[in-house]
XYZ file of C-alpha atoms in Angstrom:
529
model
C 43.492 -22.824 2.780
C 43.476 -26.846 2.276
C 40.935 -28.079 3.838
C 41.863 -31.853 3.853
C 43.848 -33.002 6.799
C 47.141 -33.883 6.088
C 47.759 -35.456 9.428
C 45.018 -38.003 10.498
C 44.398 -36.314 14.162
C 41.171 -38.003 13.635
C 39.223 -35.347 13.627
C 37.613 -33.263 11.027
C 37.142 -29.349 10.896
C 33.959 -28.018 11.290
C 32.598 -25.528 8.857
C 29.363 -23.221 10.400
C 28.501 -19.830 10.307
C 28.345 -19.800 14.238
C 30.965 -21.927 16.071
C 32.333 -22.103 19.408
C 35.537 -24.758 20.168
C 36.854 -25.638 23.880
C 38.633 -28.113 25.499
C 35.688 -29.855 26.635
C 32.618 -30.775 24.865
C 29.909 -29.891 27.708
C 31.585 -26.881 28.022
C 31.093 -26.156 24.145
C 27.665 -26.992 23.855
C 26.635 -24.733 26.573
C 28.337 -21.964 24.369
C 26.301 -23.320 21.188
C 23.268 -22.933 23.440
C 23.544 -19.989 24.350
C 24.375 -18.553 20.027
C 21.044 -20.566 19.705
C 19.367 -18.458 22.293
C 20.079 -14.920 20.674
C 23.211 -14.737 22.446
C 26.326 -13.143 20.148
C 29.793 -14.826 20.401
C 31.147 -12.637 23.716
C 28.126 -14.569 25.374
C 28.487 -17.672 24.038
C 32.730 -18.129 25.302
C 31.251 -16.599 28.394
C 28.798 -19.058 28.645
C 31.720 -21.804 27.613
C 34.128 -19.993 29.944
C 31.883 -20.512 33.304
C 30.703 -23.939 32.392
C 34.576 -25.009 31.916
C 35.231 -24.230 35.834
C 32.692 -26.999 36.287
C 33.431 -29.688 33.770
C 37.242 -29.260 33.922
C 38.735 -27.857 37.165
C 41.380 -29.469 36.509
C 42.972 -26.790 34.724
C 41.150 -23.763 35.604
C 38.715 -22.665 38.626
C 36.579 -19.710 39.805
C 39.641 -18.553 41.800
C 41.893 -17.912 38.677
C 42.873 -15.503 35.906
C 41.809 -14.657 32.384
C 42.612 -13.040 29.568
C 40.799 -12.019 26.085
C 41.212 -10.840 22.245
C 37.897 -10.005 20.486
C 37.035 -8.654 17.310
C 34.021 -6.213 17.856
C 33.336 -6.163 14.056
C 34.830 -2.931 13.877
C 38.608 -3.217 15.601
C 40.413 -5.460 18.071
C 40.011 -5.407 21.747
C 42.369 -6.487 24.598
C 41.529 -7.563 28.319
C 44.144 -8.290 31.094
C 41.687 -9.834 33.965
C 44.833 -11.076 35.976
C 44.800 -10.066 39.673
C 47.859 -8.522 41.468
C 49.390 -9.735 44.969
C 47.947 -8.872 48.279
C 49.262 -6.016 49.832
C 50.934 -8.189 52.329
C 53.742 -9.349 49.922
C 56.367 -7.332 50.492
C 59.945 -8.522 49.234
C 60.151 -9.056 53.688
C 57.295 -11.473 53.623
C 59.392 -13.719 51.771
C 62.814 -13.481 53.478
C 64.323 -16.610 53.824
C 63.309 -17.826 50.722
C 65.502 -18.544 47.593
C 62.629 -18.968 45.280
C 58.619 -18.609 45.080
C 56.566 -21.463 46.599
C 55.023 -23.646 43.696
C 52.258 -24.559 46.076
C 49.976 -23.767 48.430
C 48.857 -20.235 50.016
C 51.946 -18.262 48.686
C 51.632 -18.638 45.615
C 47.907 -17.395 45.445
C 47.127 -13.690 43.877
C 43.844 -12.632 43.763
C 41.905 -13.712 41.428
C 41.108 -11.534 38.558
C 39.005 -14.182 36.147
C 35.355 -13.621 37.634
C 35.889 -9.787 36.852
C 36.858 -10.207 33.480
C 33.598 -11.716 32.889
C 31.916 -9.306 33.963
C 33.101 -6.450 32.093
C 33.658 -8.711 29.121
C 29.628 -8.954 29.254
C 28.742 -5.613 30.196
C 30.833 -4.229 27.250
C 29.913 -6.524 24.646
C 27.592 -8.990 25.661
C 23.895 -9.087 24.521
C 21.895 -11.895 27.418
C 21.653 -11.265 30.904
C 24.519 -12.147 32.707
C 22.806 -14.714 34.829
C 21.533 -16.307 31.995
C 25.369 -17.500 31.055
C 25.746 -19.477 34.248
C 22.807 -21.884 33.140
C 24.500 -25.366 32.331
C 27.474 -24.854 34.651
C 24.665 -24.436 37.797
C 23.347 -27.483 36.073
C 26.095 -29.688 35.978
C 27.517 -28.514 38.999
C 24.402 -29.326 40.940
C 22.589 -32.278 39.034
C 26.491 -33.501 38.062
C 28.226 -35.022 34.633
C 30.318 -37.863 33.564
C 33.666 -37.105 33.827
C 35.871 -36.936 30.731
C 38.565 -39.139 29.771
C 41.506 -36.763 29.935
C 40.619 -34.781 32.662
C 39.487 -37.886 34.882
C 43.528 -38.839 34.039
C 45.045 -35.300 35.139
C 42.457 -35.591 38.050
C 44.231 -38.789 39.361
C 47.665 -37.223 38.858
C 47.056 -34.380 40.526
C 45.919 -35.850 44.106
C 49.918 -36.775 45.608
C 50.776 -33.451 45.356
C 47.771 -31.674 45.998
C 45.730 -33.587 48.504
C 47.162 -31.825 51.763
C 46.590 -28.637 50.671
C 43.804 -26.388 52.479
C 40.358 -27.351 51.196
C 41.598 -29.503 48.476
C 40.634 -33.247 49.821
C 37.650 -32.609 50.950
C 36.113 -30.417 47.394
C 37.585 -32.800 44.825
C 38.129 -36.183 46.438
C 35.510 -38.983 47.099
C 36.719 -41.497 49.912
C 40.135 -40.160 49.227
C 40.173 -41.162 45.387
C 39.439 -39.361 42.189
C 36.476 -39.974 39.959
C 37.147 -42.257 37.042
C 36.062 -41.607 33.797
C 32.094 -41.664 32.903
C 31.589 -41.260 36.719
C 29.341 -38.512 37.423
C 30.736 -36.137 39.954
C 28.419 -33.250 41.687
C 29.304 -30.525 43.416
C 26.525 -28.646 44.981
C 28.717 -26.402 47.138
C 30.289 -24.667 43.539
C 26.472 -24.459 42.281
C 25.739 -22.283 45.461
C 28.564 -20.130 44.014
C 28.244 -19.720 41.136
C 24.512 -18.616 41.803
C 26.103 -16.188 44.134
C 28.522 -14.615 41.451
C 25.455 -14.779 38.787
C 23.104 -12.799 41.140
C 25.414 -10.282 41.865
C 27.271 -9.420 38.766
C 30.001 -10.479 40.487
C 30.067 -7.679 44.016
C 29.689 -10.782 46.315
C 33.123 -11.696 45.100
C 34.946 -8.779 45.367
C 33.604 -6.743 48.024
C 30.709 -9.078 49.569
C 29.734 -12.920 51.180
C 32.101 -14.649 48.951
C 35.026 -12.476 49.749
C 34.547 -12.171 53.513
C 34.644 -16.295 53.280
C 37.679 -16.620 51.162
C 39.066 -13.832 53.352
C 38.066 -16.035 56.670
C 39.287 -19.152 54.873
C 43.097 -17.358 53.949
C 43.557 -16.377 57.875
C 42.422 -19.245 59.234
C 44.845 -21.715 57.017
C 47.669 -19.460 56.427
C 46.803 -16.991 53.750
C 47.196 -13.525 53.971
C 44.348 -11.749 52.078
C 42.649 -9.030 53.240
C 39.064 -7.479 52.306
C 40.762 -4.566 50.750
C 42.984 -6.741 48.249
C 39.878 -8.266 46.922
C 38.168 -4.745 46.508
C 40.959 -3.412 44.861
C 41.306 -5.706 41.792
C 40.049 -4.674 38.705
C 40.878 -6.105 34.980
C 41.976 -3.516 32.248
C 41.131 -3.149 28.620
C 44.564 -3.119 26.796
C 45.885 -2.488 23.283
C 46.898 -5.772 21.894
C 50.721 -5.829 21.066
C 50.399 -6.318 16.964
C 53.486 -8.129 14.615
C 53.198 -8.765 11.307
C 54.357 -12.087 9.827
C 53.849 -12.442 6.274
C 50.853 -10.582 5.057
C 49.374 -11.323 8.396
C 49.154 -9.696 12.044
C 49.668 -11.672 14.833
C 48.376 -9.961 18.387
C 49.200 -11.004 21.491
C 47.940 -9.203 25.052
C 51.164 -7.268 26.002
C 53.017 -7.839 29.511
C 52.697 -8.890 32.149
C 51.419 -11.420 29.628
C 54.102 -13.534 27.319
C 52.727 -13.708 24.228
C 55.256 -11.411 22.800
C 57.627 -14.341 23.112
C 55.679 -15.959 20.116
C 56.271 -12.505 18.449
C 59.930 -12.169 18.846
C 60.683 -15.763 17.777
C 58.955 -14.908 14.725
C 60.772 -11.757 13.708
C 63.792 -13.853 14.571
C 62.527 -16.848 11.820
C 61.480 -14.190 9.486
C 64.830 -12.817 9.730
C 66.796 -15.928 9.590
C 64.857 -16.825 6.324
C 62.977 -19.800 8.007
C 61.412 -20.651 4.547
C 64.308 -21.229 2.426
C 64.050 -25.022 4.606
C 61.160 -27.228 3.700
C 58.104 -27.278 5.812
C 58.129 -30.277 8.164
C 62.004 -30.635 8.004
C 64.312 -30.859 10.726
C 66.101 -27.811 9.156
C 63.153 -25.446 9.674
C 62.401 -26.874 13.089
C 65.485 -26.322 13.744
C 65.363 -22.734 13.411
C 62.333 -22.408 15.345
C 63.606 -23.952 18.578
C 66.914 -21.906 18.832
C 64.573 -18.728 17.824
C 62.343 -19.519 20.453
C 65.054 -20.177 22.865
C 66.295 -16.863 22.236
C 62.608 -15.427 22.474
C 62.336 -16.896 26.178
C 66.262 -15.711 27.470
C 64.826 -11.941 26.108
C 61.133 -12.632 27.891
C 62.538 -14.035 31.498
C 64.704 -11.497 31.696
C 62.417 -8.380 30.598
C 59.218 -9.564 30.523
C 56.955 -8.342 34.012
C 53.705 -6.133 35.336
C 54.090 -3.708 32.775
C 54.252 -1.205 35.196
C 58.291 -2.335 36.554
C 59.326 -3.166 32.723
C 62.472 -1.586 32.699
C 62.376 -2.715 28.767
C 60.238 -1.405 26.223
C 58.153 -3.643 24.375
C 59.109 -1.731 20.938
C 62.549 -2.707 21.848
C 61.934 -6.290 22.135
C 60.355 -6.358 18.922
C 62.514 -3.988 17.149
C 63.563 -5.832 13.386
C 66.758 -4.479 13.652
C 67.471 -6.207 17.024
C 65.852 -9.267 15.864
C 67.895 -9.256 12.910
C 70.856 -9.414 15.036
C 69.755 -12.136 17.362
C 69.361 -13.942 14.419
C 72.545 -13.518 13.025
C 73.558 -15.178 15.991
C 71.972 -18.491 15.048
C 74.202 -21.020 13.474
C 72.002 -23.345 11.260
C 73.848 -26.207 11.423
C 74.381 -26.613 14.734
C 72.454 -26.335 17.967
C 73.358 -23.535 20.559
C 72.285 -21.741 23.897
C 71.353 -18.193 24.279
C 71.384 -15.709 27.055
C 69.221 -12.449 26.999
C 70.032 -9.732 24.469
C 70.452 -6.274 25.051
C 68.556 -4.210 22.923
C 68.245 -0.514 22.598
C 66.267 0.812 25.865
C 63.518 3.209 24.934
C 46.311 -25.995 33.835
C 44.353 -23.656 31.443
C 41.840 -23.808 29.361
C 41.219 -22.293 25.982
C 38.463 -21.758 23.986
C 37.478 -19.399 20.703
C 33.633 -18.562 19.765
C 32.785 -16.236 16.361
C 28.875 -15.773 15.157
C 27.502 -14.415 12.099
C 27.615 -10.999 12.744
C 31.338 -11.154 12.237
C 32.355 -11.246 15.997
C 34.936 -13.564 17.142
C 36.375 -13.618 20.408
C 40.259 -15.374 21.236
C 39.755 -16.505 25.404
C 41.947 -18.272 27.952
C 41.293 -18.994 31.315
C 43.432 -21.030 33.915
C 44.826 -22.017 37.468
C 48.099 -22.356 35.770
C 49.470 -25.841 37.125
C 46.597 -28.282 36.817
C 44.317 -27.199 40.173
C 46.757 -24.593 40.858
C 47.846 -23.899 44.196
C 45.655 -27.031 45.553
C 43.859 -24.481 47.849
C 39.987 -24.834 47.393
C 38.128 -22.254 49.650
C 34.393 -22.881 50.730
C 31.980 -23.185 47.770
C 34.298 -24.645 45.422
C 36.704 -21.747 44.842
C 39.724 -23.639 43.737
C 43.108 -20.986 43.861
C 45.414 -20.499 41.070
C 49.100 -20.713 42.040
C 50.299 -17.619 39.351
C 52.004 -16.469 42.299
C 54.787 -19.016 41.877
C 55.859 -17.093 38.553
C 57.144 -13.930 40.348
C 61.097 -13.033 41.579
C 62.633 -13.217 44.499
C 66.099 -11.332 43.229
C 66.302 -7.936 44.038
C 65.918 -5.231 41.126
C 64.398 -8.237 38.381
C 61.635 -6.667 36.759
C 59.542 -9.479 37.916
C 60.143 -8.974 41.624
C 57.348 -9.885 44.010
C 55.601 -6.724 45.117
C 52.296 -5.548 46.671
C 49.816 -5.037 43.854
C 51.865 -6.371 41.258
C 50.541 -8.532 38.755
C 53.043 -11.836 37.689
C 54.490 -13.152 34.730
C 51.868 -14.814 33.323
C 52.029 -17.810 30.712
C 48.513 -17.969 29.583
C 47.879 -16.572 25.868
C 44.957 -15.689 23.503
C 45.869 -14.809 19.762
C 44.596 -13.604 17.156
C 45.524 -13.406 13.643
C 44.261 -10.526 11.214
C 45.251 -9.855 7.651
C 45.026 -5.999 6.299
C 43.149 -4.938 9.036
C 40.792 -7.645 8.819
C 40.082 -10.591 11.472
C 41.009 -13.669 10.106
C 41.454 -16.656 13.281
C 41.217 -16.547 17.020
C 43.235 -19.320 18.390
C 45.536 -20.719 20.856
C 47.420 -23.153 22.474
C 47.382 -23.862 25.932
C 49.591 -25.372 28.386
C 52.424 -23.081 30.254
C 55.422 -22.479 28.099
C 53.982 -24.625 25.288
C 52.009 -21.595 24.596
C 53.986 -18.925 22.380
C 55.678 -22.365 21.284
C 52.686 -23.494 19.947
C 51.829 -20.170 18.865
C 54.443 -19.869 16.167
C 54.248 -23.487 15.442
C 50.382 -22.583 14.647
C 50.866 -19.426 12.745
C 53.718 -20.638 10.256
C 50.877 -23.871 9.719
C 48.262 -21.190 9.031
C 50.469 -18.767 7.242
C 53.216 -20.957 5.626
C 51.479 -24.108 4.981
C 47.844 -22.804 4.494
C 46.698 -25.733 6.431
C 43.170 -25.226 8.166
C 42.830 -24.749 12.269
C 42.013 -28.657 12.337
C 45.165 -29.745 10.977
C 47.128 -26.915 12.364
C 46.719 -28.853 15.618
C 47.300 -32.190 14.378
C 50.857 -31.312 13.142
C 53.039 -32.785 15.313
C 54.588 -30.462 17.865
C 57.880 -29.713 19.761
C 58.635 -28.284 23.079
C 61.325 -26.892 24.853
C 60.262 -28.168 28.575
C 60.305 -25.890 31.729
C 63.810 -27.131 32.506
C 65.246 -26.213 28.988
C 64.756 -29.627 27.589
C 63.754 -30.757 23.793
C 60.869 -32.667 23.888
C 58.984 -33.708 20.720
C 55.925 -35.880 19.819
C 55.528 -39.734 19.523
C 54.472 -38.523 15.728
C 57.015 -36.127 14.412
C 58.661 -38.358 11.935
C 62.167 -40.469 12.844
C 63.667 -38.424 9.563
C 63.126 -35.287 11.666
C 64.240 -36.314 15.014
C 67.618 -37.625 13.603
C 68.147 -34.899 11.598
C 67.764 -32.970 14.982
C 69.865 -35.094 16.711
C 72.386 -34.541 13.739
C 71.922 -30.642 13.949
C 73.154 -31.185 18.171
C 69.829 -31.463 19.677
C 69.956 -33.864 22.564
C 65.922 -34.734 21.555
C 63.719 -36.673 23.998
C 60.736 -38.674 22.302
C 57.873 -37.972 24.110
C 54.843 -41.473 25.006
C 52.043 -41.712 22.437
C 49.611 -39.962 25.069
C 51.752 -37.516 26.503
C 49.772 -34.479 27.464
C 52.778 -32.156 27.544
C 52.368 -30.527 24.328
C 48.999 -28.110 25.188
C 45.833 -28.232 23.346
C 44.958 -26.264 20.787
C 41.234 -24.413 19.688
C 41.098 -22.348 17.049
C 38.548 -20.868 14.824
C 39.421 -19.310 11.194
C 37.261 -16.721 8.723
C 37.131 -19.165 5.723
C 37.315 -16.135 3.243
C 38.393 -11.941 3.648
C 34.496 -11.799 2.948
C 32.573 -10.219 5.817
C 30.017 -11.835 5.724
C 31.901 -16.063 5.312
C 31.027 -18.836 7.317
C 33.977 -20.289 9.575
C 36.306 -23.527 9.717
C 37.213 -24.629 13.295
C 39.403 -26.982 15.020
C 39.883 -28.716 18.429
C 43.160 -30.858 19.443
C 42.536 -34.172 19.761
C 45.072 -34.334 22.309
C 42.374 -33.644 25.398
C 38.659 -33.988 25.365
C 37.445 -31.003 23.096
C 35.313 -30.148 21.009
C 34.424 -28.071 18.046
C 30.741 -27.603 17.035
C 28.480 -25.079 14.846
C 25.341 -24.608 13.372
């Protein structure tokens, strides 16, 4: 692995034998605190994970979803902690309608995040639950100066969010934002999160807090009902494993999309992605028409696992990956429909402690705030919802119960059976994109997590568009160009191309310290000791 940074991000890995990394740097140090305090890495992104819904709600909020990878020392787990639409949305509820709502109360499912912490801290957590809630109670109630970054998304977010339910009157002050360094407090959340702390949770699902985002939903046009909360509860899953070189990736299987990363790397491997020099427009190349490829295979298949009409082995079968990439010409750009094979706002963060555990977690409200509905006490809604069908028969159909499509994705990378980084890369469909941008740094390049995320990064945008960084070299975007890439350049401080945390075994020793990274594209931090 080369540890010197071959990109200038600024920023320089950190090397500790306990390490946690987020997006913000509060947020991190409240993980660090809690390592300090005899707490083992589950607690620590935990800890991280709560105080994030404080410091950042701008991209994720104690009404969202979560999901996890974690090595227990021994073998990989998997949790899916997304929640599933009220019982009230049948395909009737939404007749009329052409397409889901991207806003507001119908895009809401229940939220599944809160659970996931608890049975990610009953299972392998060593503190007391409450104890993990410390610094977010703090901040929330005693306040914090506002980051940079998320003081900017903040102010974006208000034209199209300030006449949702709630929303105005929990994040605004005399109509306007908080700027940067100004401390913001929000007692109401502190009340709440005291509530969840205290009760392991219950008051959320079947108690108080509930009954008053129940009473909220019927009074300003949502639809939940008591039982919908009671019902949710998050599943431990096999993570969906790939190899890639002599490493594994893992990804949480549907209704999450991380195998999207995974078939647009069977496609590269296939297509002989290395025979092109790393950081040429040749090998980028490849990658974006794999990964278009990837997404026409994961929109049309990809749903609740439950209505997949498309099995998973399929999608990641070498033989059919073979064939899609057969289809790739390498000279020239193309588009891609779906193949048929053979039938058969977020936040991330990463925390690992010298035991050997390391944990891969990502929580989120999906765009920015989400739905811009903020119940009493600070509960801020995702809007997941919006990711579901309308269209008859698609796998991905809105239905009672049924969890969505979901965007958000932990990793993990392991190497002969042995745990090697927890990472990931958030920021909607940036995220398998990043992914396998990350993973050929890691694998290919043997760069280290810090410059991993430096590397300048390209994205196919939610309407199908190439975007690419202010920093990927002009060589590269006109050889694009030349290859029949319409390419858009991208502002210096664009903040469409995720952010990346990632933290890395430095050696296949048990017992080595670790290197990790945090983008310096947001606020973030890394930190050890």
């Amino acid at each position: 692995m080369l540890i010197s940074p071959p990109f200038g991000g600024g920023r320089a890995p950190v090397l500790a034998r306990n390490t946690v990394a987020s997006s913000q740097p509060l947020a991190t140090q409240a993980g660090i605190e809690v390592l300090q305090n005899g707490g083992n890495a589950v607690d620590a992104a935990l800890a991280t994970a709560i105080t994030l819904t404080v410091v950042e709600p701008t991209m994720n909020g104690l009404g969202g979803d979560g999901f996890a990878i974690l090595w227990d020392g021994k073998k990989l787990h998997g949790l899916n902690a997304s929640g599933r639409a009220p019982a009230a949305w049948k395909p009737e509820y939404f007749a009329g309608k052409s397409a889901m709502d991207l806003i507001g109360w119908n895009t809401v499912t229940v939220p599944g995040m809160v659970a996931g912490w608890i049975d990610l801290s009953r299972k392998f957590g060593k503190l007391p639950f409450a104890q993990l809630f410390k610094r977010a109670i703090d901040y929330a109630e005693n306040g914090f100066p506002v980051s940079p970054v998320i003081a900017r998304q903040w102010r974006e977010a208000i034209p199209i969010l300030k006449n949702q339910p709630g929303f105005s009157e929990s994040f605004l002050i005399d109509g306007k934002s908080p700027q940067a360094g100004q401390i913001w407090k929000y007692p109401a959340q502190a009340k709440t999160l005291k509530e969840i702390a205290a009760t392991e949770g219950e008051s959320f699902y079947k108690g108080p807090l509930a009954q008053s985002m129940v009473d909220f939903a019927q009074a300003t046009g949502g639809c939940f009902t008591m039982q919908d909360f009671a019902d949710n509860q998050s599943e431990w899953v096999e993570p969906l494993a790939f190899d890639y070189g002599d490493y594994t990736l893992h990804e949480i299987p549907p209704n999450g999309s991380g195998i999207a990363a995974q078939i647009a790397l069977g496609i590269l491997q296939a297509a002989n992605v290395k025979q092109y020099p790393a950081n040429s427009a040749q090998r980028i190349h490849l990658q974006i028409e794999a990964m278009r490829m990837a997404f026409a295979d994961v929109y049309a298949y990809v749903s609740d696992a439950r209505s997949m009409k498309m099995p998973v082995t399929s999608l990641l079968d070498r033989e059919y990956l073979a064939s899609r990439a057969a289809m790739i010409d390498h000279h020239q750009a193309g588009s891609y429909g779906a193949g048929d094979p053979h039938s058969g706002g977020t936040v991330y963060l990463c925390a690992a402690d010298e035991s050997g555990m390391m944990i891969s977690y990502i929580q989120s409200n999906f765009k920015g705030f989400g739905s811009g509905v903020v119940a009493p006490g600070g509960i801020a809604f995702h809007n997941r919802g919006m990711s579901f069908r309308l269209e008859d028969g698609h796998p991905n159909q809105v239905a009672p119960g049924k969890r969505p499509f979901h965007t958000i994705l932990p990793a993990f990378l392991t190497k002969d059976g042995k745990p090697t980084m927890a990472f990931g890369v958030m920021g909607g469909n940036m995220q398998p994109q990043g992914h396998i941008q990350f993973v050929m740094r890691f694998v290919d390049e043997y760069l280290n997590p810090q410059a991993c995320s430096d590397a300048p990064r390209w994205r196919i945008d939610d309407l199908g568009k190439l975007t690419v960084e202010a920093s990927m070299p002009a060589s590269v975007v006109e050889g694009l160009k030349a290859l029949g890439h319409e390419v858009a350049v991208q502002p210096a401080n664009s903040l469409d191309f995720g952010s990346a945390q990632a933290i890395a075994k430095l050696s296949e020793d048990a017992n080595s310290a670790y290197i990790a990274g945090s983008d310096h594209r947001r606020d973030g931090l890394a930190a050890g000791f």
